[in-house]
CSV table of C-alpha atoms in Angstrom, one decimal:
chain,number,residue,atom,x,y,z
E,1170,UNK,CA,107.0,123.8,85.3
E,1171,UNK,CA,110.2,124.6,86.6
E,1172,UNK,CA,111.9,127.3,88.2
E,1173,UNK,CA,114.9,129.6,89.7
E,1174,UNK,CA,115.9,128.0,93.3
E,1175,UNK,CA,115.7,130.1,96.6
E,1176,UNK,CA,115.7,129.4,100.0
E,1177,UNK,CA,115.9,125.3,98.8
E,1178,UNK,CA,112.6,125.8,97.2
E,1179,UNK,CA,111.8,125.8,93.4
E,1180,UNK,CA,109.4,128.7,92.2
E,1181,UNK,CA,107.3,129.3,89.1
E,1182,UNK,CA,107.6,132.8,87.7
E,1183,UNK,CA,109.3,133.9,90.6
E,1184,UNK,CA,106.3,133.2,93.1
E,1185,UNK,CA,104.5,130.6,93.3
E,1186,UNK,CA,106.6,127.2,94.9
E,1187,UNK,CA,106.9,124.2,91.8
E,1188,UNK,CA,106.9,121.6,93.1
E,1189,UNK,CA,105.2,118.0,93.0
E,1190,UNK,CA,102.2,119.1,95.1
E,1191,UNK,CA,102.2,122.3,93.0
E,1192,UNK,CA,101.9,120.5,89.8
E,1193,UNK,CA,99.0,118.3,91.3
E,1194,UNK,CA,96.6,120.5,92.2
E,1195,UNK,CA,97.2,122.0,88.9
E,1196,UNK,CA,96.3,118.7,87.2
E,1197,UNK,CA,93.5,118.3,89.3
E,1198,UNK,CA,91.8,122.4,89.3
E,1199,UNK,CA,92.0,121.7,85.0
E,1200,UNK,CA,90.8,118.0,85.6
E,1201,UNK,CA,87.3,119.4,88.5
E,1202,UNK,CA,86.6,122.5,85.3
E,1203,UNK,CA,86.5,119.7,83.1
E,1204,UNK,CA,84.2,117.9,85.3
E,1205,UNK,CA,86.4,114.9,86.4
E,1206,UNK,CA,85.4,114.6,90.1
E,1207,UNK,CA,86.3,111.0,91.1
E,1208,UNK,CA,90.1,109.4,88.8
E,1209,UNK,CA,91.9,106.8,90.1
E,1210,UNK,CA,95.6,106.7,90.3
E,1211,UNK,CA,98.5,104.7,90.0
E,1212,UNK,CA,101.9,105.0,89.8
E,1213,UNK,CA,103.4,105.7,86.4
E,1214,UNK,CA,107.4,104.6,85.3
E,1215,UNK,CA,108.7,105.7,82.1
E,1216,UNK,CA,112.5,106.6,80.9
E,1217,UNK,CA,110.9,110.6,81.0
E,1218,UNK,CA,110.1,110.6,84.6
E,1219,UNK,CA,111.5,110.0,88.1
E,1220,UNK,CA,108.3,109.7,89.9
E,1221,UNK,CA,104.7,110.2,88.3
E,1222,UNK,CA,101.2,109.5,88.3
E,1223,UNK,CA,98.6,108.1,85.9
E,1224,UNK,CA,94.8,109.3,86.4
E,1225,UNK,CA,92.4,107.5,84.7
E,1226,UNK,CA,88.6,106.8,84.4
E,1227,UNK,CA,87.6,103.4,85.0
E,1228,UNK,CA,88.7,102.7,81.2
E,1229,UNK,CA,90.8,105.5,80.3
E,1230,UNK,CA,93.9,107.1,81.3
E,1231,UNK,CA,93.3,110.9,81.5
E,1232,UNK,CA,96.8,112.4,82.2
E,1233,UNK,CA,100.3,111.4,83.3
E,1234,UNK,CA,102.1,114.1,85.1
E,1235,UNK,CA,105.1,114.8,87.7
E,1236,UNK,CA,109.2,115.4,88.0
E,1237,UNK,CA,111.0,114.8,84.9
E,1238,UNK,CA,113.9,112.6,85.4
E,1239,UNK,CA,117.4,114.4,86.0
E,1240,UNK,CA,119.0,112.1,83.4
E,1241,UNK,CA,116.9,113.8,80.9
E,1242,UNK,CA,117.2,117.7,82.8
E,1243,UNK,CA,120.7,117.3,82.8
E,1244,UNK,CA,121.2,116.4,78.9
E,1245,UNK,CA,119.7,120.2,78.6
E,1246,UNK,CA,122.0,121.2,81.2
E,1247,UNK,CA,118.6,122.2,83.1
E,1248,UNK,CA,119.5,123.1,86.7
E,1249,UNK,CA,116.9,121.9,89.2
E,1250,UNK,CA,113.5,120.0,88.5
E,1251,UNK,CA,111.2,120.1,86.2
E,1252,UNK,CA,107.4,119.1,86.3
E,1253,UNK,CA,105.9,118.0,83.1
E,1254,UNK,CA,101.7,117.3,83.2
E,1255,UNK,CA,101.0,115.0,79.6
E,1256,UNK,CA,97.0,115.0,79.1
E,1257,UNK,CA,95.1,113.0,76.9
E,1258,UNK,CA,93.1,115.5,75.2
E,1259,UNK,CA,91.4,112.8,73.0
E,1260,UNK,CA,90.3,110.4,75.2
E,1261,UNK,CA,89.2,113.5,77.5
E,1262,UNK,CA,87.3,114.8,74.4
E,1263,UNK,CA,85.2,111.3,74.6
E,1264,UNK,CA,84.6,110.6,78.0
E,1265,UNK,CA,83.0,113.9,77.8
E,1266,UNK,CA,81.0,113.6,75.2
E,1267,UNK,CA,79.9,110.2,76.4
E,1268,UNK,CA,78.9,111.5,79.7
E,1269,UNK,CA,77.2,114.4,78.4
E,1270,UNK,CA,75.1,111.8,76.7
E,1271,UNK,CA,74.3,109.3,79.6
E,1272,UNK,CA,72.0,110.6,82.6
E,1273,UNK,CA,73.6,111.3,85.5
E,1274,UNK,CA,74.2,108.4,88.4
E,1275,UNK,CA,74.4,109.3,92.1
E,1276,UNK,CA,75.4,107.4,95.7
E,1277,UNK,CA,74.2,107.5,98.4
E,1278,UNK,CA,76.5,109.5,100.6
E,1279,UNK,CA,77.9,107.6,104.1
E,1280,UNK,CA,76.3,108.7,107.0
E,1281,UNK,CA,79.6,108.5,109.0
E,1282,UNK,CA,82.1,110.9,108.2
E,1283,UNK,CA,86.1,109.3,106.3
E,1284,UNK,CA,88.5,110.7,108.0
E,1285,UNK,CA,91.9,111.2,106.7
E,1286,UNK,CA,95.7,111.1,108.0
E,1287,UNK,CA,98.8,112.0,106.8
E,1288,UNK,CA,102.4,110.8,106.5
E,1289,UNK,CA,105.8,112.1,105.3
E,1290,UNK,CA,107.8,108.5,104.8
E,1291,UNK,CA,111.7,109.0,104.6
E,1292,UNK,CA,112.4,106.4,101.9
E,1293,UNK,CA,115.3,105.0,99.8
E,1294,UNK,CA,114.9,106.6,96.2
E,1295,UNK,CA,114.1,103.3,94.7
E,1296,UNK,CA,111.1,102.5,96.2
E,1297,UNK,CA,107.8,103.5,94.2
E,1298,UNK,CA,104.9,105.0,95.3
E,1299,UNK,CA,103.0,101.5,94.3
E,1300,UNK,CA,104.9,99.5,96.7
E,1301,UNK,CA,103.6,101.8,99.2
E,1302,UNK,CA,100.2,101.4,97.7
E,1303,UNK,CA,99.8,98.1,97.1
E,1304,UNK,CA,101.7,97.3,100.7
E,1305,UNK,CA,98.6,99.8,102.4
E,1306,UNK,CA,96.3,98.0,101.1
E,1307,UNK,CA,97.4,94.4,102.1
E,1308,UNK,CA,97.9,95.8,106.1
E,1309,UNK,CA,94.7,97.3,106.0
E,1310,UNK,CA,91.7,95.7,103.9
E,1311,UNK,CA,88.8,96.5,105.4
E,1312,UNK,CA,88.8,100.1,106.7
E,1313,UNK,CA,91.4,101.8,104.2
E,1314,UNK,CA,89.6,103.5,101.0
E,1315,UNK,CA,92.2,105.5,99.7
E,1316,UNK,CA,95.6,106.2,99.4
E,1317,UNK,CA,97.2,109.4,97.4
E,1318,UNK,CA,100.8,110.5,96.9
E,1319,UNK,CA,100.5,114.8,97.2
E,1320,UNK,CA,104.0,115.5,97.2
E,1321,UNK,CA,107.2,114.2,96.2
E,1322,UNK,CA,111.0,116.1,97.9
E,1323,UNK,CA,114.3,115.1,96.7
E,1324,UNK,CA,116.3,117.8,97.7
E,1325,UNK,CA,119.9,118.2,98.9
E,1326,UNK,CA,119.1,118.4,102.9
E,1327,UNK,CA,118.0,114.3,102.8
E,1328,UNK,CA,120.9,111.8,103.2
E,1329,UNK,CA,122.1,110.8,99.8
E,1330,UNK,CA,119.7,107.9,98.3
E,1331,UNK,CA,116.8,108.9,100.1
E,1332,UNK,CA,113.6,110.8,99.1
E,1333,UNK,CA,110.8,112.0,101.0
E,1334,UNK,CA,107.5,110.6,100.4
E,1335,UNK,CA,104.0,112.6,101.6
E,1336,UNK,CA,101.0,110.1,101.2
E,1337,UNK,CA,97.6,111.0,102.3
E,1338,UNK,CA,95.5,107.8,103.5
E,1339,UNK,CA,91.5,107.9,103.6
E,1340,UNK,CA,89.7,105.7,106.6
E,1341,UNK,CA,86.2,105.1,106.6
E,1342,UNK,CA,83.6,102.6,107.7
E,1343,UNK,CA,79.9,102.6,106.2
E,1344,UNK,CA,78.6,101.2,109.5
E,1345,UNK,CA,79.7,103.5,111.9
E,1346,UNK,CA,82.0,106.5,113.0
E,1347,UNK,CA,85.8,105.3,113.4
E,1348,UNK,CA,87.4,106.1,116.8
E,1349,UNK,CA,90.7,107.9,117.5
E,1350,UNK,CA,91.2,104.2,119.2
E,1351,UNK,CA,90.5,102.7,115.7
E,1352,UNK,CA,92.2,105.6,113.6
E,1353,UNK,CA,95.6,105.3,115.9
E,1354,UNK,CA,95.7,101.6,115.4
E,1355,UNK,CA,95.3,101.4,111.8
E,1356,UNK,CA,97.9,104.3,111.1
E,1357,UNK,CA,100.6,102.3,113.4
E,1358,UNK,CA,99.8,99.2,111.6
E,1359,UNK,CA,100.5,101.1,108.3
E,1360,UNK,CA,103.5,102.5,109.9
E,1361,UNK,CA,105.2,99.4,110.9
E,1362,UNK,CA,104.2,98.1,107.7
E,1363,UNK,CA,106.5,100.9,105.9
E,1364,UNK,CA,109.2,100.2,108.1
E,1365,UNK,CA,109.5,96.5,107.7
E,1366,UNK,CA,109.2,96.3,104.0
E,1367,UNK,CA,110.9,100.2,103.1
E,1368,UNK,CA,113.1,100.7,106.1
E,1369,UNK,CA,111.1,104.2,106.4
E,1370,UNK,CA,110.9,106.7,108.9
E,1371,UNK,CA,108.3,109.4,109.4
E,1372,UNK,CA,110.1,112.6,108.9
């Protein structure tokens, strides 16, 4: 995917915003028809890419996707980003024969509801988004479940070396419903965490 840019924003066939986020919930729409509900991810570094994602089965990785690196735009004398989505058509191919072959496997679902919160991190364009991940998970061990990286800005309005970072983080406990108490504390925690390891700031 890339685009023309207007208005500081990159769009796909003259419509429809490209960017990071765009390009994810492209991935994910092909990846739900397909009838991948539940992928892990992970951060994914390569000489193509400035910031991607790997998701995989518990096994097998499904599809790598997200901004091209400018190094590699700029040999093409491409001007602005481009989004590239790389899936594993084989290994899709057997995970779906082999599931079509097993019986299905359900959980029980939670009584109490997760509840999820949001942050857009101001970060120096080194950091990955598993440093953030792995740095989550070390604050908070008990009541964190999930943590996902929706979308990715690099544009021209952030101080120079910087990126903006917007990570999705999923609370939940199986005993009992969290409290905006609870909730507050954890995402401060996490917040402070960023800060002393990233030098972030919430945007």
């Amino acid at each position: 995917l890339s685009g023309n840019k207007s208005n500081d924003h990159w769009y796909h066939n003259g419509a429809q915003p490209t960017d990071f986020y765009y390009l994810k919930g492209i991935v994910t729409a092909v990846l739900q028809r397909l009838g991948f509900d539940v992928l892990s991810e992970r951060a994914h570094s390569s000489d193509l890419f400035y910031e991607a994602l790997v998701m995989s089965t518990s096994k097998t990785q499904i599809v790598t996707f997200g901004m091209v690196h400018p190094k590699t735009t700029k040999a093409f004398s491409i001007d602005g980003p481009v989004y590239f989505a790389d899936f594993n058509w084989e290994a899709i191919m057997t995970t779906l024969k082999v599931s079509a072959s097993k019986p299905r496997q359900f959980k029980e679902i939670s009584k109490y509801p997760a509840v999820k919160r949001d942050f857009a991190l101001l970060i120096n364009d080194t950091v990955k988004f598993n440093d953030l991940h792995q740095t989550a998970f070390s604050t908070e061990r008990k009541l964190l479940k999930n943590v996902q990286l929706f979308d990715v800005y690099t544009g021209d309005k952030l101080p120079e070396g910087k990126k903006s970072y917007a990570l999705s983080f999923t609370l939940a406990d199986d005993k009992k419903t969290l409290t905006d108490v609870q909730i507050d504390k954890i995402m401060n925690k996490l917040q402070k965490a960023f800060e002393r390891d990233f030098n972030a700031t919430l945007r």
